[in-house]
Amino acid sequence: MTWVVVVCAVMITIGAGFAIVRAEKGPSMLDRTIALDVTVTAVIAAFALYAAAQRRTDVVPVLVVLSLVGFVGSVTIARFAAVEPKGEGRVRTREEVAAEEAARREAEEAEPRAGLDWSEHGGSAEGEVR
């Protein structure tokens, strides 16, 4: 039976590793949410595997709490992601940020500078009360 536990532990670890890589790479917030949900599920599965291998029933409340925390977290993030504008949840690359900054600078340079010309505003205010 110990080899079954070892094989299951290796599979859980590999799945959690892939989920962490997906959470890091993204590209959207929903991808990260699902990856973190899979990671929480892998932690729950690891606790369940430990409880089964050691024949411990006192771990069951921990499993229930972890399951509820994972569920509530996923629902909360999904609720916020539902109102998120398209493209907001995506993490931009350095090249995209640099291209946006260059486009913003070009737009600012293309606009004529609005200098203050006091002659257009009625001259000086000496002796006048408006």
XYZ file of N, CA, C and O in Angstrom:
520
model
N 0.804 -1.189 0.000
C 0.000 0.000 0.000
C 0.855 1.265 0.000
O 0.407 2.301 -0.469
N 2.072 1.182 0.499
C 2.907 2.383 0.554
C 3.267 2.893 -0.835
O 3.400 4.097 -1.021
N 3.407 1.988 -1.806
C 3.731 2.461 -3.155
C 2.548 3.207 -3.773
O 2.733 4.123 -4.569
N 1.318 2.836 -3.398
C 0.138 3.557 -3.882
C 0.148 4.977 -3.322
O -0.127 5.943 -4.037
N 0.483 5.117 -2.049
C 0.543 6.439 -1.426
C 1.625 7.285 -2.082
O 1.425 8.473 -2.362
N 2.774 6.681 -2.359
C 3.875 7.411 -2.984
C 3.484 7.858 -4.390
O 3.721 9.019 -4.778
N 2.871 6.984 -5.166
C 2.450 7.332 -6.532
C 1.414 8.454 -6.491
O 1.491 9.421 -7.261
N 0.472 8.357 -5.582
C -0.546 9.411 -5.455
C 0.084 10.732 -5.032
O -0.279 11.797 -5.552
N 1.026 10.693 -4.120
C 1.691 11.915 -3.667
C 2.476 12.566 -4.801
O 2.454 13.792 -4.963
N 3.136 11.736 -5.612
C 3.881 12.276 -6.753
C 2.933 12.918 -7.752
O 3.192 14.019 -8.269
N 1.795 12.273 -8.023
C 0.831 12.826 -8.970
C 0.223 14.135 -8.453
O 0.045 15.091 -9.225
N -0.063 14.198 -7.167
C -0.597 15.433 -6.578
C 0.442 16.551 -6.678
O 0.125 17.694 -7.020
N 1.696 16.225 -6.399
C 2.767 17.222 -6.468
C 2.955 17.737 -7.886
O 3.116 18.949 -8.095
N 2.929 16.846 -8.864
C 3.076 17.265 -10.262
C 1.908 18.161 -10.671
O 2.101 19.200 -11.311
N 0.692 17.777 -10.293
C -0.475 18.597 -10.619
C -0.408 19.976 -9.978
O -0.721 20.987 -10.609
N 0.013 20.034 -8.717
C 0.150 21.324 -8.039
C 1.246 22.165 -8.683
O 1.104 23.386 -8.828
N 2.318 21.522 -9.093
C 3.402 22.247 -9.777
C 2.939 22.859 -11.086
O 3.226 24.027 -11.385
N 2.205 22.080 -11.891
C 1.666 22.613 -13.151
C 0.682 23.753 -12.885
O 0.646 24.742 -13.619
N -0.108 23.632 -11.832
C -1.071 24.687 -11.509
C -0.359 25.968 -11.087
O -0.786 27.067 -11.454
N 0.722 25.853 -10.345
C 1.475 27.038 -9.933
C 2.112 27.711 -11.139
O 2.127 28.941 -11.247
N 2.624 26.907 -12.068
C 3.188 27.484 -13.299
C 2.099 28.223 -14.073
O 2.314 29.329 -14.575
N 0.901 27.647 -14.171
C -0.201 28.305 -14.873
C -0.624 29.575 -14.154
O -0.946 30.584 -14.780
N -0.597 29.565 -12.834
C -0.960 30.772 -12.069
C 0.045 31.888 -12.321
O -0.322 33.056 -12.367
N 1.307 31.520 -12.502
C 2.316 32.539 -12.758
C 2.206 33.098 -14.169
O 2.273 34.303 -14.376
N 1.992 32.230 -15.157
C 1.977 32.669 -16.550
C 0.675 33.348 -16.946
O 0.674 34.204 -17.817
N -0.427 32.967 -16.352
C -1.708 33.599 -16.666
C -2.269 33.152 -17.995
O -2.419 31.966 -18.186
N -2.625 33.942 -18.925
C -2.466 35.392 -19.011
C -3.621 36.175 -18.398
O -3.489 37.349 -18.133
N -4.757 35.545 -18.150
C -5.892 36.310 -17.623
C -6.105 35.992 -16.146
O -5.556 35.032 -15.599
N -6.943 36.804 -15.526
C -7.239 36.606 -14.118
C -7.999 35.297 -13.903
O -7.801 34.622 -12.892
N -8.842 34.923 -14.843
C -9.582 33.671 -14.693
C -8.660 32.455 -14.789
O -8.877 31.465 -14.094
N -7.631 32.527 -15.632
C -6.645 31.441 -15.673
C -5.957 31.299 -14.315
O -5.757 30.194 -13.822
N -5.608 32.415 -13.740
C -4.954 32.375 -12.430
C -5.902 31.861 -11.356
O -5.500 31.132 -10.454
N -7.163 32.241 -11.437
C -8.153 31.777 -10.464
C -8.304 30.269 -10.519
O -8.309 29.593 -9.485
N -8.424 29.739 -11.714
C -8.566 28.288 -11.867
C -7.302 27.578 -11.392
O -7.373 26.542 -10.720
N -6.140 28.132 -11.699
C -4.889 27.516 -11.264
C -4.776 27.507 -9.742
O -4.352 26.509 -9.154
N -5.162 28.603 -9.108
C -5.105 28.628 -7.643
C -6.150 27.698 -7.034
O -5.920 27.101 -5.976
N -7.291 27.545 -7.708
C -8.303 26.599 -7.242
C -7.774 25.163 -7.340
O -7.995 24.354 -6.439
N -7.057 24.864 -8.411
C -6.449 23.530 -8.549
C -5.378 23.325 -7.480
O -5.249 22.225 -6.925
N -4.634 24.371 -7.154
C -3.617 24.258 -6.111
C -4.256 23.972 -4.754
O -3.762 23.126 -3.994
N -5.348 24.672 -4.443
C -6.055 24.409 -3.177
C -6.590 22.979 -3.172
O -6.524 22.276 -2.156
N -7.097 22.532 -4.304
C -7.585 21.153 -4.405
C -6.451 20.154 -4.196
O -6.648 19.110 -3.552
N -5.268 20.460 -4.706
C -4.120 19.573 -4.495
C -3.723 19.523 -3.026
O -3.376 18.455 -2.504
N -3.810 20.654 -2.339
C -3.509 20.665 -0.898
C -4.537 19.824 -0.150
O -4.190 19.038 0.757
N -5.797 19.967 -0.513
C -6.845 19.171 0.126
C -6.618 17.682 -0.143
O -6.757 16.846 0.759
N -6.255 17.359 -1.375
C -5.993 15.953 -1.716
C -4.789 15.420 -0.936
O -4.784 14.252 -0.510
N -3.784 16.259 -0.728
C -2.615 15.827 0.050
C -3.000 15.551 1.500
O -2.560 14.551 2.086
N -3.827 16.422 2.076
C -4.310 16.169 3.442
C -5.149 14.892 3.495
O -5.040 14.112 4.443
N -5.986 14.686 2.501
C -6.815 13.479 2.472
C -5.946 12.228 2.330
O -6.218 11.191 2.965
N -4.917 12.324 1.511
C -4.001 11.191 1.348
C -3.277 10.892 2.663
O -3.144 9.728 3.056
N -2.856 11.933 3.334
C -2.210 11.757 4.636
C -3.178 11.105 5.626
O -2.799 10.172 6.347
N -4.424 11.596 5.655
C -5.413 11.043 6.589
C -5.696 9.583 6.287
O -5.843 8.760 7.201
N -5.766 9.232 5.005
C -6.041 7.841 4.640
C -4.847 6.940 4.958
O -5.014 5.812 5.437
N -3.634 7.432 4.671
C -2.448 6.612 4.896
C -2.187 6.382 6.388
O -1.773 5.292 6.788
N -2.458 7.397 7.194
C -2.202 7.294 8.631
C -3.436 6.856 9.419
O -3.364 6.744 10.644
N -4.564 6.685 8.734
C -5.835 6.302 9.346
C -6.217 7.280 10.466
O -6.555 6.903 11.576
N -6.166 8.573 10.113
C -6.496 9.620 11.078
C -7.798 10.291 10.655
O -7.912 10.806 9.554
N -8.750 10.275 11.538
C -10.033 10.900 11.243
C -10.111 12.330 11.784
O -11.044 13.055 11.440
N -9.144 12.721 12.581
C -9.183 14.072 13.130
C -8.791 15.138 12.103
O -8.889 16.330 12.369
N -8.375 14.731 10.913
C -7.999 15.660 9.846
C -9.224 16.086 9.031
O -9.167 17.071 8.308
N -10.328 15.383 9.178
C -11.532 15.663 8.387
C -12.029 17.100 8.571
O -12.375 17.762 7.589
N -12.076 17.656 9.780
C -12.490 19.065 9.897
C -11.573 20.035 9.134
O -12.032 21.025 8.577
N -10.284 19.734 9.112
C -9.350 20.563 8.344
C -9.695 20.495 6.857
O -9.672 21.512 6.152
N -10.029 19.307 6.378
C -10.420 19.152 4.980
C -11.680 19.952 4.658
O -11.768 20.595 3.603
N -12.634 19.924 5.562
C -13.882 20.677 5.348
C -13.603 22.175 5.305
O -14.100 22.897 4.432
N -12.784 22.664 6.233
C -12.468 24.094 6.274
C -11.709 24.516 5.014
O -12.010 25.554 4.399
N -10.728 23.729 4.605
C -9.989 24.047 3.381
C -10.908 24.057 2.162
O -10.772 24.911 1.282
N -11.827 23.113 2.097
C -12.772 23.067 0.984
C -13.651 24.306 0.958
O -13.882 24.901 -0.103
N -14.140 24.724 2.114
C -14.988 25.913 2.171
C -14.209 27.176 1.815
O -14.712 28.043 1.096
N -12.991 27.292 2.306
C -12.169 28.460 1.985
C -11.881 28.510 0.482
O -11.973 29.567 -0.151
N -11.552 27.368 -0.111
C -11.311 27.327 -1.551
C -12.542 27.697 -2.354
O -12.470 28.452 -3.326
N -13.692 27.194 -1.939
C -14.941 27.494 -2.646
C -15.296 28.970 -2.544
O -15.599 29.623 -3.547
N -15.249 29.509 -1.333
C -15.603 30.920 -1.143
C -14.620 31.824 -1.891
O -15.015 32.816 -2.515
N -13.355 31.491 -1.865
C -12.368 32.287 -2.599
C -12.614 32.270 -4.093
O -12.550 33.309 -4.761
N -12.913 31.109 -4.643
C -13.170 31.004 -6.077
C -14.424 31.767 -6.483
O -14.444 32.464 -7.495
N -15.466 31.652 -5.685
C -16.709 32.360 -5.995
C -16.497 33.872 -5.903
O -16.995 34.627 -6.737
N -15.752 34.317 -4.912
C -15.493 35.750 -4.758
C -14.718 36.298 -5.939
O -15.066 37.347 -6.497
N -13.673 35.613 -6.343
C -12.872 36.079 -7.476
C -13.689 36.036 -8.759
O -13.621 36.947 -9.585
N -14.497 34.993 -8.937
C -15.340 34.914 -10.132
C -16.352 36.039 -10.170
O -16.660 36.579 -11.231
N -16.838 36.432 -9.019
C -17.816 37.531 -8.977
C -17.170 38.846 -9.396
O -17.752 39.635 -10.132
N -15.948 39.101 -8.929
C -15.256 40.322 -9.336
C -14.823 40.260 -10.793
O -14.806 41.271 -11.485
N -14.458 39.096 -11.274
C -14.023 38.961 -12.665
C -15.185 39.139 -13.629
O -14.987 39.522 -14.777
N -16.400 38.887 -13.174
C -17.561 39.023 -14.052
C -17.802 40.471 -14.436
O -18.311 40.750 -15.518
N -17.431 41.427 -13.595
C -17.650 42.836 -13.889
C -16.394 43.514 -14.423
O -16.407 44.691 -14.701
N -15.335 42.773 -14.581
C -14.081 43.330 -15.055
C -14.145 43.582 -16.558
O -14.590 42.724 -17.316
N -13.728 44.759 -17.019
C -13.711 45.018 -18.457
C -12.758 44.078 -19.175
O -11.758 43.649 -18.617
N -13.090 43.779 -20.412
C -12.273 42.846 -21.182
C -10.863 43.408 -21.353
O -10.679 44.558 -21.683
N -9.872 42.578 -21.115
C -8.488 42.979 -21.261
C -7.861 43.533 -19.986
O -6.655 43.691 -19.914
N -8.653 43.833 -18.967
C -8.108 44.386 -17.731
C -7.364 43.341 -16.914
O -6.429 43.663 -16.215
N -7.800 42.087 -16.966
C -7.207 41.063 -16.133
C -5.918 40.504 -16.686
O -5.258 39.702 -16.047
N -5.545 40.934 -17.873
C -4.362 40.392 -18.509
C -3.138 41.184 -18.090
O -3.158 42.412 -18.086
N -2.104 40.497 -17.730
C -0.851 41.143 -17.375
C -0.096 41.416 -18.664
O 0.140 40.518 -19.470
N 0.275 42.676 -18.853
C 0.959 43.059 -20.091
C 2.441 42.740 -20.007
O 3.039 42.781 -18.936
N 3.026 42.469 -21.163
C 4.460 42.210 -21.215
C 5.203 43.540 -21.191
O 4.620 44.611 -21.368
N 6.505 43.469 -21.006
C 7.320 44.692 -20.986
C 7.270 45.403 -22.333
O 7.253 46.624 -22.402
N 7.235 44.631 -23.410
C 7.178 45.225 -24.745
C 5.868 45.976 -24.960
O 5.849 47.056 -25.545
N 4.771 45.403 -24.472
C 3.472 46.072 -24.601
C 3.436 47.365 -23.797
O 2.922 48.387 -24.283
N 3.984 47.338 -22.594
C 4.014 48.545 -21.767
C 4.877 49.614 -22.431
O 4.504 50.791 -22.486
N 6.040 49.214 -22.973
C 6.922 50.173 -23.646
C 6.248 50.759 -24.882
O 6.368 51.967 -25.150
N 5.531 49.929 -25.653
C 4.830 50.429 -26.837
C 3.725 51.411 -26.447
O 3.544 52.447 -27.106
N 3.003 51.128 -25.373
C 1.956 52.050 -24.915
C 2.553 53.366 -24.425
O 2.007 54.433 -24.691
N 3.664 53.299 -23.725
C 4.326 54.523 -23.256
C 4.826 55.350 -24.434
O 4.712 56.577 -24.435
N 5.398 54.694 -25.450
C 5.878 55.414 -26.630
C 4.713 56.073 -27.370
O 4.823 57.219 -27.817
N 3.606 55.378 -27.483
C 2.433 55.948 -28.145
C 1.888 57.135 -27.357
O 1.484 58.149 -27.937
N 1.907 57.043 -26.036
C 1.435 58.145 -25.203
C 2.338 59.356 -25.341
O 1.872 60.481 -25.478
N 3.669 59.138 -25.364
C 4.613 60.245 -25.526
C 4.456 60.914 -26.888
O 4.506 62.134 -26.991
N 4.272 60.105 -27.948
C 4.069 60.666 -29.287
C 2.801 61.498 -29.347
O 2.769 62.556 -29.976
N 1.749 61.039 -28.675
C 0.494 61.800 -28.666
C 0.665 63.120 -27.922
O 0.122 64.150 -28.333
N 1.432 63.106 -26.840
C 1.672 64.344 -26.092
C 2.508 65.320 -26.896
O 2.276 66.529 -26.862
N 3.504 64.825 -27.629
C 4.354 65.704 -28.430
C 3.612 66.242 -29.640
O 3.903 67.336 -30.112
N 2.656 65.495 -30.155
C 1.900 65.940 -31.323
C 0.927 67.062 -30.982
O 0.615 67.903 -31.818
N 0.445 67.116 -29.757
C -0.463 68.180 -29.341
C 0.316 69.479 -29.215
O 1.412 69.504 -28.685
N -0.271 70.580 -29.706
C 0.434 71.865 -29.519
C 0.413 72.245 -28.042
O -0.559 72.026 -27.338
N 1.516 72.774 -27.609
C 1.612 73.201 -26.215
C 0.720 74.421 -26.013
O 0.775 75.379 -26.763
N -0.101 74.332 -24.999
C -1.017 75.428 -24.702
C -0.310 76.408 -23.783
O -0.339 76.277 -22.571
N 0.365 77.389 -24.356
C 1.052 78.402 -23.566
C 0.064 79.478 -23.151
O -0.951 79.709 -23.803
N 0.349 80.148 -22.080
C -0.534 81.204 -21.602
C -0.165 82.513 -22.279
O 0.958 82.997 -22.159
N -1.109 83.073 -23.000
C -0.924 84.366 -23.645
C -1.825 85.353 -22.918
O -3.042 85.323 -23.071
N -1.223 86.245 -22.123
C -2.010 87.138 -21.280
C -2.786 88.167 -22.083
O -3.759 88.732 -21.608
N -2.405 88.418 -23.306
C -3.131 89.414 -24.099
C -4.529 88.916 -24.444
O -5.438 89.708 -24.652
N -4.724 87.620 -24.509
C -6.040 87.074 -24.817
C -6.976 87.156 -23.625
O -8.177 87.043 -23.764
N -6.446 87.382 -22.447
C -7.273 87.357 -21.250
C -7.595 88.764 -20.755
O -7.970 88.935 -19.608
N -7.425 89.746 -21.575
C -7.827 91.086 -21.188
C -6.736 91.899 -20.558
O -6.990 92.945 -19.985
N -5.519 91.494 -20.662
C -4.410 92.289 -20.130
C -4.317 92.177 -18.632
O -4.765 91.228 -18.016
N -3.743 93.254 -18.040
C -3.521 93.221 -16.595
C -4.788 93.639 -15.879
O -5.694 94.225 -16.444
N -4.824 93.392 -14.607
C -6.003 93.696 -13.799
C -5.819 94.983 -13.005
O -6.520 95.207 -12.037
N -4.911 95.877 -13.407
C -4.675 97.115 -12.663
C -5.892 98.018 -12.766
O -6.332 98.383 -13.844
N -6.413 98.380 -11.642
C -7.515 99.325 -11.595
C -8.853 98.773 -12.031
O -9.824 99.509 -12.091
N -8.942 97.523 -12.369
C -10.220 96.951 -12.816
C -10.784 96.029 -11.758
O -10.063 95.276 -11.138
N -12.072 96.103 -11.611
C -12.757 95.172 -10.730
C -13.836 94.504 -11.569
O -14.670 95.174 -12.159
N -13.777 93.229 -11.665
C -14.769 92.509 -12.488
C -15.665 91.693 -11.637
O -15.448 91.149 -10.672
